[in-house]
Amino acid sequence: MIVAAAVGEALARLGARTVFGVAGSGNFHVTNAMAAHGARYVAARHEGGAVTMADAYARVSGGLGVVSVHQGPGLTNAVTGMAEAAKSRTPLLVVAGEVAAAAVRSNFRVDQAAIAAAVGAVPERVHSPQTALDDVARACRTAVAERRTVLLGLPLDVQGAELPDGAGRRSGAPPAGYRPRPSQVPPLPVPPPAAVARLADALRAARRPVFIAGRGARLSAAGEPLAELAARCGALPATSAVARGLFAGDPFALDVSGGFATPAAAELIGGADLVVGWGCSLTMWTTRHGALIAPGATVVQVDLDARALGAHRPVDLGLIGDAAETARAVLAALAARGHRATGYRTPEVGERLAREGRWQDVPYEEHPDAEDDGRPRIDPRTLTIALDGMLPRERTVAVDSGNFMGYPAMFLDVPDADGLVFTQAFQSVGLGLATAVGAAVARPDRLTVAALGDGGALMSVAELETAVRLGLDLLVVVYDDEAYGAEVHHFGPEGHPLDTVTFPPADLAAIGRGFGCAAATVRCRDDLAAVADWLAGPRDRPMVVDAKVTRDRPSWWLAEAFRGH
């Protein structure tokens, strides 16, 4: 057996259940080997799409994301998606061919390990036939146990060599059928009892506590213990954008903290005397550059990564620990003392959140229709609220980056913490469609909604063919303002020319039909009847909605966002 075949078999055994990729000569044999040993292979149209699909798949499925790419340009095409995954701490394995060490003049030669390290990924390599299986096991272990994005380089000369008999078995590589026993899984860290007691004391003393749960809380499935702890101490729970849905159904939940927060949520968070970040780094995005933290409020941060504590703002107490396990420990400490408090959960606050807790509850005046040759344009809020009422509750929403992004992220409800896939750690435009494809593959039981701007849609449009080929239950909604809207609204008021960021109209519905999608152009509420017809079934192909949205005003969160640039 050649090393490429053995590596593919080992990867399938170690968690490569679904593999996304673009096959080339450098990854052809290992990709086929993974498929031959039970992995589902999903061919993308571009490596940038493939790696983002794998990232989204890992986020939604909770397992290892795997992508396979060619050496050189295959890897460089995937770099933006790798940066997003690395910054998001996605357990992702990027399997890439690599030029043989002796091929010093190969046109494919680039320093792949340096490229990976530059964007925050961990470079690994299959070093030799003798170490191949150990190298694979190490790369998978790092990706899963440390929640890292790992580049596994497969030099062509090593791939083609024969695997020695018994290679890897004596040095600890797992045998066929390997599954870790519970005793082999390291326990999740909990802060020492004294630290737990200090947090319990802070909660006992607080009159208006607020929890902000972030990515770490979502990854540790901390929703239930945090909700129970919040109820016991009278805290109002909120999330960062990536953890939206973690407290879905809690009548005292504030939804998202930060630039996306509703006016009611922002006021209540700003009134807290204790703010506890759970797996949340309390960045400028989540705290509105600190404006949501009241002067004199006590700030506590709980995180697995000691380097995250106080990284973005000073904290009064930092605890190193898993969010879910720490919440359980604090809950037990409060229960042992018999502590239960109303805190911030007063009838008045409950009534206010029932009236104003969702963006859909906030009154607004529609933007005036900016007409195109007598044809209207639809307000993005009106569009999104109408869609929310039409879509099934069980849904996954994937949102691209741009001026429009707050509308689908906040006006479309999500059923749980897996309902919003928010690939925004690198703030790249153009990842939303591939995100939706990966999420749809992971959760075929749910309708997936891809919310894109026209800029991101056209950057990634090739992956519509992937969605059609896979027969995905996918609704692609394009908020089409015929511009890079964020730049228009940021620089336009300053009098700068905007020719570089505005474009002539494009018939995105016709483009969608060209790929085999159902499609409609939406300029007013009545045009959404076509979406209702598609939702009624059979939904045997994706649908593209080219929503011609009003463009005279920026979204509400944009000015705040640009303060960070």
XYZ file of C-alpha atoms in Angstrom:
565
model
C 0.000 0.000 0.000
C 1.365 3.427 -0.874
C 1.519 6.091 1.809
C -1.227 8.214 0.165
C -3.672 5.312 0.406
C -2.667 4.566 3.990
C -3.052 8.202 4.996
C -6.517 8.360 3.428
C -7.568 5.202 5.239
C -6.230 6.526 8.542
C -8.009 9.856 8.124
C -11.318 8.117 7.449
C -10.762 6.054 10.596
C -9.882 9.098 12.681
C -12.913 11.246 11.926
C -12.990 12.279 8.268
C -16.691 11.491 7.855
C -17.282 14.165 5.219
C -14.462 15.643 3.147
C -14.748 18.807 1.073
C -12.238 19.647 -1.597
C -11.007 20.270 -5.091
C -9.045 17.334 -6.465
C -5.768 17.782 -8.296
C -2.788 15.601 -8.973
C -1.269 16.328 -5.577
C -4.254 15.193 -3.510
C -5.934 12.774 -5.916
C -4.878 9.482 -4.314
C -5.411 10.512 -0.685
C -8.859 11.910 -1.513
C -9.896 8.714 -3.264
C -8.589 6.660 -0.339
C -10.694 8.616 2.153
C -13.764 8.073 -0.019
C -12.965 4.374 -0.446
C -12.954 3.947 3.338
C -16.311 5.532 4.015
C -15.843 9.287 3.869
C -18.353 11.266 1.853
C -16.525 13.466 -0.630
C -18.109 16.810 -1.553
C -16.451 18.452 -4.542
C -16.462 22.237 -4.453
C -15.779 24.504 -7.409
C -13.018 26.503 -5.701
C -10.660 25.718 -2.835
C -11.794 28.876 -1.030
C -15.309 27.499 -1.035
C -14.170 24.013 -0.038
C -12.313 25.098 3.084
C -15.188 27.338 4.216
C -17.649 24.503 3.649
C -15.515 22.273 5.862
C -15.305 25.009 8.494
C -19.091 25.441 8.583
C -19.622 21.677 8.577
C -17.420 21.347 11.660
C -19.208 24.183 13.474
C -22.661 22.751 12.858
C -21.899 19.032 13.183
C -19.615 19.376 16.191
C -17.055 17.065 14.568
C -13.814 17.402 12.671
C -13.870 19.412 9.452
C -11.692 18.009 6.662
C -10.729 19.608 3.349
C -8.449 18.212 0.646
C -6.560 20.476 -1.762
C -3.765 20.398 -4.314
C -0.311 21.725 -3.473
C 0.755 25.297 -4.212
C -2.182 27.188 -5.757
C -4.672 24.735 -4.313
C -3.509 25.761 -0.865
C -3.115 29.468 -1.579
C -6.685 29.557 -2.943
C -7.828 28.262 0.447
C -5.893 30.716 2.624
C -8.713 33.177 3.425
C -10.973 30.367 4.590
C -8.106 28.926 6.650
C -7.625 32.291 8.346
C -11.324 32.435 9.221
C -11.278 28.906 10.626
C -8.076 29.484 12.580
C -9.374 32.685 14.161
C -12.611 30.866 15.033
C -10.780 27.919 16.634
C -12.530 25.478 14.323
C -11.227 21.888 14.529
C -10.277 21.713 10.863
C -7.776 19.548 9.018
C -6.510 20.901 5.710
C -4.970 18.003 3.794
C -2.722 19.395 1.074
C -0.293 17.939 -1.401
C 3.205 19.330 -1.088
C 6.177 19.540 -3.417
C 8.890 16.965 -2.752
C 11.880 18.379 -0.912
C 14.166 17.613 -3.849
C 11.938 19.412 -6.391
C 13.566 22.763 -5.701
C 12.517 24.299 -9.028
C 8.912 23.125 -9.080
C 6.502 25.865 -10.117
C 4.246 24.668 -7.286
C 6.869 25.312 -4.601
C 5.837 27.756 -1.876
C 6.581 27.642 1.832
C 3.284 26.013 2.779
C 4.123 25.704 6.460
C 4.933 29.415 6.662
C 1.673 30.280 4.912
C -0.287 28.226 7.437
C 1.519 29.738 10.404
C 0.998 33.248 9.038
C -2.791 32.911 9.293
C -2.795 31.167 12.665
C -3.021 27.532 11.533
C -0.750 24.771 12.829
C 1.608 23.365 10.164
C 2.137 19.600 10.252
C 3.630 17.242 7.688
C 3.809 13.564 6.812
C 7.566 13.338 7.152
C 8.342 9.835 5.933
C 6.736 6.464 5.150
C 7.882 5.201 8.548
C 6.211 8.041 10.476
C 3.207 8.609 8.201
C 0.497 7.179 10.449
C 1.943 8.821 13.546
C 2.029 12.138 11.713
C -1.618 11.780 10.701
C -2.690 10.869 14.225
C -0.805 13.835 15.667
C -2.431 16.256 13.229
C -5.931 14.958 13.987
C -5.284 15.026 17.713
C -4.157 18.652 17.568
C -7.168 19.683 15.494
C -9.702 18.040 17.790
C -8.165 18.276 21.266
C -6.822 21.807 20.884
C -9.558 23.065 18.539
C -7.057 24.250 15.965
C -6.941 24.516 12.212
C -4.138 22.211 11.088
C -2.411 22.019 7.708
C -1.223 18.467 6.997
C 1.298 18.589 4.156
C 1.729 15.439 2.054
C 4.997 15.597 0.069
C 4.563 13.898 -3.296
C 7.610 11.649 -2.942
C 6.407 10.401 0.461
C 2.871 9.884 -0.852
C 4.093 7.574 -3.597
C 6.370 5.474 -1.401
C 5.358 2.097 -0.023
C 4.199 2.017 3.575
C 6.596 -0.242 5.528
C 5.079 -3.227 7.303
C 3.979 -2.246 10.794
C 4.744 1.434 10.261
C 3.295 3.541 13.031
C 1.974 0.658 15.083
C 4.901 0.438 17.499
C 5.056 4.180 18.040
C 1.502 4.778 19.055
C -0.490 5.416 15.886
C -4.035 4.105 16.416
C -5.005 0.787 14.826
C -7.971 0.296 12.511
C -11.271 0.842 14.276
C -9.673 3.015 16.949
C -12.020 5.045 19.092
C -10.852 6.865 22.251
C -12.108 5.444 25.546
C -13.631 7.873 28.056
C -10.556 7.415 30.235
C -8.392 8.672 27.355
C -10.296 11.952 27.007
C -8.762 14.605 29.294
C -11.198 16.105 31.801
C -12.350 19.636 31.115
C -10.662 22.109 33.435
C -12.565 23.720 36.298
C -11.182 26.689 38.262
C -9.941 25.926 41.770
C -12.529 26.040 44.568
C -11.295 29.405 45.829
C -11.856 31.004 42.409
C -15.296 29.398 42.113
C -16.157 30.761 45.560
C -15.083 34.282 44.536
C -17.364 34.209 41.519
C -20.202 32.815 43.648
C -19.661 35.653 46.127
C -19.761 38.219 43.312
C -23.042 36.780 42.071
C -24.514 36.831 45.566
C -23.610 40.489 45.949
C -24.836 41.593 42.524
C -28.217 43.261 42.118
C -28.194 43.451 38.314
C -25.960 40.692 36.926
C -25.601 40.038 33.191
C -24.003 37.020 31.513
C -22.445 37.302 28.048
C -21.787 33.880 26.548
C -19.444 33.623 23.584
C -17.902 31.096 21.255
C -16.348 29.147 24.121
C -19.726 28.714 25.818
C -21.242 27.508 22.567
C -18.436 25.030 21.965
C -18.737 23.611 25.463
C -22.552 23.299 25.199
C -22.897 25.575 28.203
C -26.391 26.835 27.403
C -28.271 24.684 29.915
C -26.006 25.145 32.960
C -25.650 28.871 32.253
C -29.417 29.267 31.928
C -29.892 27.442 35.230
C -27.231 29.549 36.934
C -28.724 32.767 35.530
C -32.150 31.815 36.849
C -30.755 31.089 40.321
C -28.826 34.349 40.688
C -31.199 36.595 38.727
C -28.900 37.264 35.773
C -29.972 38.309 32.293
C -28.167 36.120 29.721
C -26.877 37.510 26.430
C -24.531 36.159 23.781
C -21.954 37.343 21.330
C -23.093 37.106 17.705
C -21.448 33.714 17.079
C -23.315 32.159 20.014
C -26.731 33.560 19.122
C -29.497 31.112 19.978
C -27.753 29.653 23.031
C -30.569 30.949 25.267
C -33.414 30.677 22.762
C -36.739 30.490 24.593
C -35.546 32.125 27.835
C -37.955 35.038 28.463
C -35.179 36.982 30.207
C -32.587 36.490 27.463
C -31.200 39.661 25.882
C -30.240 38.030 22.581
C -26.965 39.491 21.221
C -24.751 41.945 23.061
C -22.756 44.595 21.212
C -23.336 46.386 17.941
C -26.251 44.117 17.038
C -27.997 44.582 20.410
C -31.541 45.914 20.501
C -32.017 49.270 22.269
C -33.591 47.459 25.234
C -30.721 44.973 25.488
C -28.092 47.701 25.244
C -29.743 49.692 28.029
C -30.100 46.665 30.321
C -26.528 45.486 29.750
C -25.310 49.031 30.376
C -27.205 49.012 33.680
C -25.529 45.860 35.000
C -23.428 46.030 38.152
C -21.776 42.676 37.320
C -20.909 41.404 33.841
C -19.621 37.843 33.468
C -18.132 36.768 30.145
C -18.387 33.030 29.613
C -16.037 31.866 26.858
C -16.364 35.394 25.536
C -13.361 37.626 24.935
C -15.339 40.855 25.506
C -14.060 42.511 22.336
C -15.019 45.925 20.991
C -17.753 44.215 18.944
C -19.407 42.604 21.965
C -19.131 45.614 24.277
C -19.510 48.500 21.778
C -15.942 49.580 22.464
C -16.613 49.247 26.187
C -19.660 51.517 26.162
C -21.938 48.693 27.325
C -19.894 48.157 30.491
C -20.986 50.710 33.082
C -18.333 52.600 35.045
C -17.892 50.799 38.324
C -19.361 47.521 37.115
C -17.492 44.396 38.179
C -16.222 42.418 35.179
C -15.488 38.693 35.373
C -14.186 36.520 32.571
C -14.227 32.705 32.356
C -12.189 31.103 29.569
C -10.241 27.958 28.791
C -7.429 30.041 27.340
C -5.522 31.987 29.979
C -4.297 34.372 27.268
C -7.884 35.485 26.630
C -8.370 36.801 30.158
C -8.171 40.572 30.100
C -6.925 40.587 26.501
C -9.395 43.237 25.337
C -10.300 45.027 28.554
C -9.318 44.858 32.220
C -11.216 42.331 34.317
C -11.710 42.228 38.065
C -11.659 38.430 38.207
C -10.420 35.923 35.666
C -11.084 32.199 35.879
C -9.399 29.575 33.719
C -11.929 26.863 33.025
C -14.487 25.347 30.690
C -17.626 27.483 30.568
C -20.087 24.634 31.151
C -18.122 22.964 33.938
C -17.395 26.271 35.651
C -21.086 27.213 35.529
C -21.979 23.886 37.127
C -19.395 24.405 39.861
C -20.654 27.913 40.658
C -24.244 26.676 40.580
C -23.374 23.984 43.099
C -21.650 26.549 45.330
C -24.705 28.805 45.321
C -27.064 25.890 45.893
C -24.974 24.741 48.847
C -25.421 28.163 50.400
C -29.134 28.175 49.614
C -28.758 31.294 47.508
C -31.486 32.247 45.076
C -32.184 35.827 44.029
C -34.502 37.753 41.743
C -31.660 40.066 40.758
C -32.275 41.610 37.355
C -35.201 39.266 36.609
C -37.947 41.553 37.826
C -41.491 41.579 36.423
C -40.793 44.990 34.899
C -37.742 43.722 33.004
C -39.660 40.637 31.875
C -42.508 42.767 30.555
C -40.107 45.069 28.745
C -38.311 42.190 27.053
C -41.643 40.686 26.009
C -42.437 44.010 24.283
C -39.002 45.034 22.997
C -36.721 42.023 23.224
C -36.449 41.302 19.492
C -35.442 43.595 16.674
C -38.745 42.736 15.039
C -40.483 44.402 18.005
C -38.699 47.722 17.465
C -40.848 50.154 15.434
C -39.293 51.652 12.341
C -40.137 53.896 9.442
C -39.492 52.264 6.123
C -36.699 53.697 4.073
C -38.230 55.561 1.141
C -38.393 53.467 -2.013
C -35.468 54.467 -4.193
C -36.957 53.795 -7.590
C -35.135 52.388 -10.607
C -36.987 53.528 -13.716
C -40.271 53.482 -11.823
C -39.577 50.207 -10.022
C -39.467 50.217 -6.196
C -36.828 48.775 -3.871
C -37.672 46.946 -0.637
C -36.532 47.988 2.849
C -34.182 45.238 4.138
C -36.034 45.150 7.465
C -39.372 44.670 5.759
C -37.858 41.953 3.593
C -36.280 40.080 6.483
C -39.271 40.294 8.820
C -41.516 38.968 6.056
C -39.117 36.104 5.347
C -38.900 35.243 9.037
C -42.652 34.744 9.131
C -42.560 32.501 6.065
C -39.642 30.216 6.901
C -39.941 27.050 8.982
C -38.734 27.488 12.556
C -36.147 24.735 12.163
C -33.596 26.585 10.095
C -29.901 27.332 9.769
C -28.919 30.877 8.830
C -25.503 31.536 7.268
C -24.556 35.202 6.934
C -21.904 36.782 4.741
C -20.162 40.059 5.571
C -21.282 43.531 4.529
C -23.533 46.481 5.307
C -26.608 44.226 5.119
C -25.434 41.548 7.552
C -27.197 42.774 10.683
C -30.630 42.282 9.151
C -30.517 38.497 8.590
C -28.316 37.946 11.625
C -30.823 39.612 13.967
C -34.220 39.770 12.236
C -34.260 36.055 11.341
C -34.908 34.048 14.493
C -32.841 30.913 15.084
C -33.979 27.870 17.048
C -30.759 27.141 18.945
C -27.019 27.769 19.090
C -26.497 25.867 15.837
C -29.005 28.036 14.017
C -26.656 30.901 13.099
C -23.365 30.169 11.356
C -21.455 33.418 11.485
C -18.123 33.166 9.676
C -16.988 36.681 10.581
C -13.794 36.227 12.608
C -11.741 37.446 9.622
C -14.487 39.781 8.339
C -14.089 38.506 4.803
C -16.730 39.179 2.187
C -17.573 36.159 0.053
C -17.668 33.273 2.568
C -21.432 33.172 3.118
C -22.512 30.904 0.269
C -19.889 28.254 1.008
C -20.751 28.534 4.710
C -24.350 27.737 3.851
C -23.368 24.741 1.709
C -21.261 23.248 4.506
C -24.003 23.866 7.073
C -26.634 22.314 4.792
C -24.510 19.193 4.329
C -24.152 18.914 8.109
C -27.866 19.469 8.816
C -29.934 18.243 5.867
C -32.957 18.044 8.173
C -33.176 21.843 8.268
C -33.759 24.516 5.673
C -30.559 26.514 5.247
C -30.694 30.209 4.447
C -27.672 31.886 2.853
C -27.873 35.648 3.432
C -25.491 37.448 1.099
C -24.775 40.875 -0.278
C -24.463 41.192 -4.016
C -20.692 41.636 -3.662
C -20.231 38.404 -1.723
C -22.693 36.555 -3.930
C -20.779 37.381 -7.087
C -17.434 36.563 -5.449
C -18.591 33.035 -4.648
C -21.203 32.393 -7.327
C -19.495 29.239 -8.663
C -20.637 27.349 -5.566
C -24.255 27.668 -6.699
C -23.416 24.784 -9.005
C -22.253 22.784 -5.978
C -25.512 23.508 -4.163
C -27.575 22.459 -7.191
C -25.525 19.319 -7.776
C -26.020 18.285 -4.143
C -29.753 19.058 -4.267
C -29.530 21.133 -1.096
C -32.565 22.532 0.704
C -31.112 26.032 0.408
C -32.610 29.500 0.108
C -30.099 32.100 -1.093
C -31.231 35.645 -0.275
C -29.127 38.378 -1.862
C -29.461 41.841 -0.336
C -28.687 43.585 -3.604
C -27.735 47.260 -3.329
C -25.439 47.111 -6.371
C -22.477 48.222 -4.289
C -20.065 47.406 -1.533
C -22.546 49.080 0.773
C -20.333 49.352 3.842
C -17.809 51.441 1.940
C -20.529 53.534 0.298
C -22.025 54.525 3.629
C -18.681 54.933 5.369
C -16.941 57.100 2.780
C -19.877 58.653 0.918
C -20.820 61.157 3.645
C -17.219 62.395 3.621
C -17.563 63.354 -0.026
C -15.255 60.704 -1.469
C -15.945 59.431 -5.010
C -17.731 56.075 -4.968
C -17.145 54.788 -8.490
C -14.795 52.124 -7.157
C -17.460 50.574 -4.910
C -20.651 50.865 -6.976
C -21.702 48.704 -9.890
C -24.347 48.545 -12.620
C -27.386 46.341 -11.957
C -26.968 42.592 -12.343
C -29.826 40.150 -12.849
C -28.856 37.754 -10.074
C -32.101 35.827 -10.449
C -31.210 35.061 -14.067
C -27.729 34.010 -12.972
C -29.297 31.689 -10.402
C -31.515 30.125 -13.048
C -28.457 29.614 -15.202
C -26.980 27.420 -12.481
C -30.231 25.441 -12.210
C -31.785 27.215 -9.227
C -35.326 28.416 -8.828
C -35.193 32.202 -8.686
C -37.142 35.400 -8.174
C -36.509 39.127 -8.092
C -38.063 40.846 -5.080
C -38.805 44.574 -5.011
C -41.867 44.598 -2.729
C -43.728 42.316 -0.303
C -45.974 40.926 -3.023
C -42.945 39.553 -4.879
C -42.298 37.202 -1.965
C -45.199 35.031 -3.169
C -42.636 33.228 -5.337
C -40.660 32.349 -2.194
C -43.813 31.034 -0.518
C -44.450 28.810 -3.541
C -40.928 27.405 -3.367
C -41.177 26.833 0.382
C -44.388 24.862 -0.153
C -42.321 22.246 -1.973
C -40.932 20.087 -3.305
C -37.773 22.212 -2.764
C -35.774 19.850 -4.940
C -33.373 22.597 -5.960
C -32.044 25.729 -4.252
C -33.736 29.071 -4.737
C -32.020 32.422 -5.361
C -33.845 35.587 -4.282
C -32.433 38.771 -5.790
C -33.800 41.321 -3.334
C -33.370 44.830 -4.669
C -33.031 46.583 -1.303
C -33.171 50.268 -0.504
C -29.747 51.843 -0.296
C -30.111 55.421 0.880
C -29.121 54.730 4.517
C -26.545 52.577 6.275
C -27.532 49.760 8.612
C -27.815 50.740 12.257
C -24.648 48.975 13.392
C -22.278 50.234 10.693
C -20.991 53.451 12.263
C -20.118 51.560 15.434
C -18.366 48.858 13.457
C -16.149 51.285 11.562
C -14.860 52.751 14.810
C -12.695 49.638 14.944
C -10.947 50.332 11.624
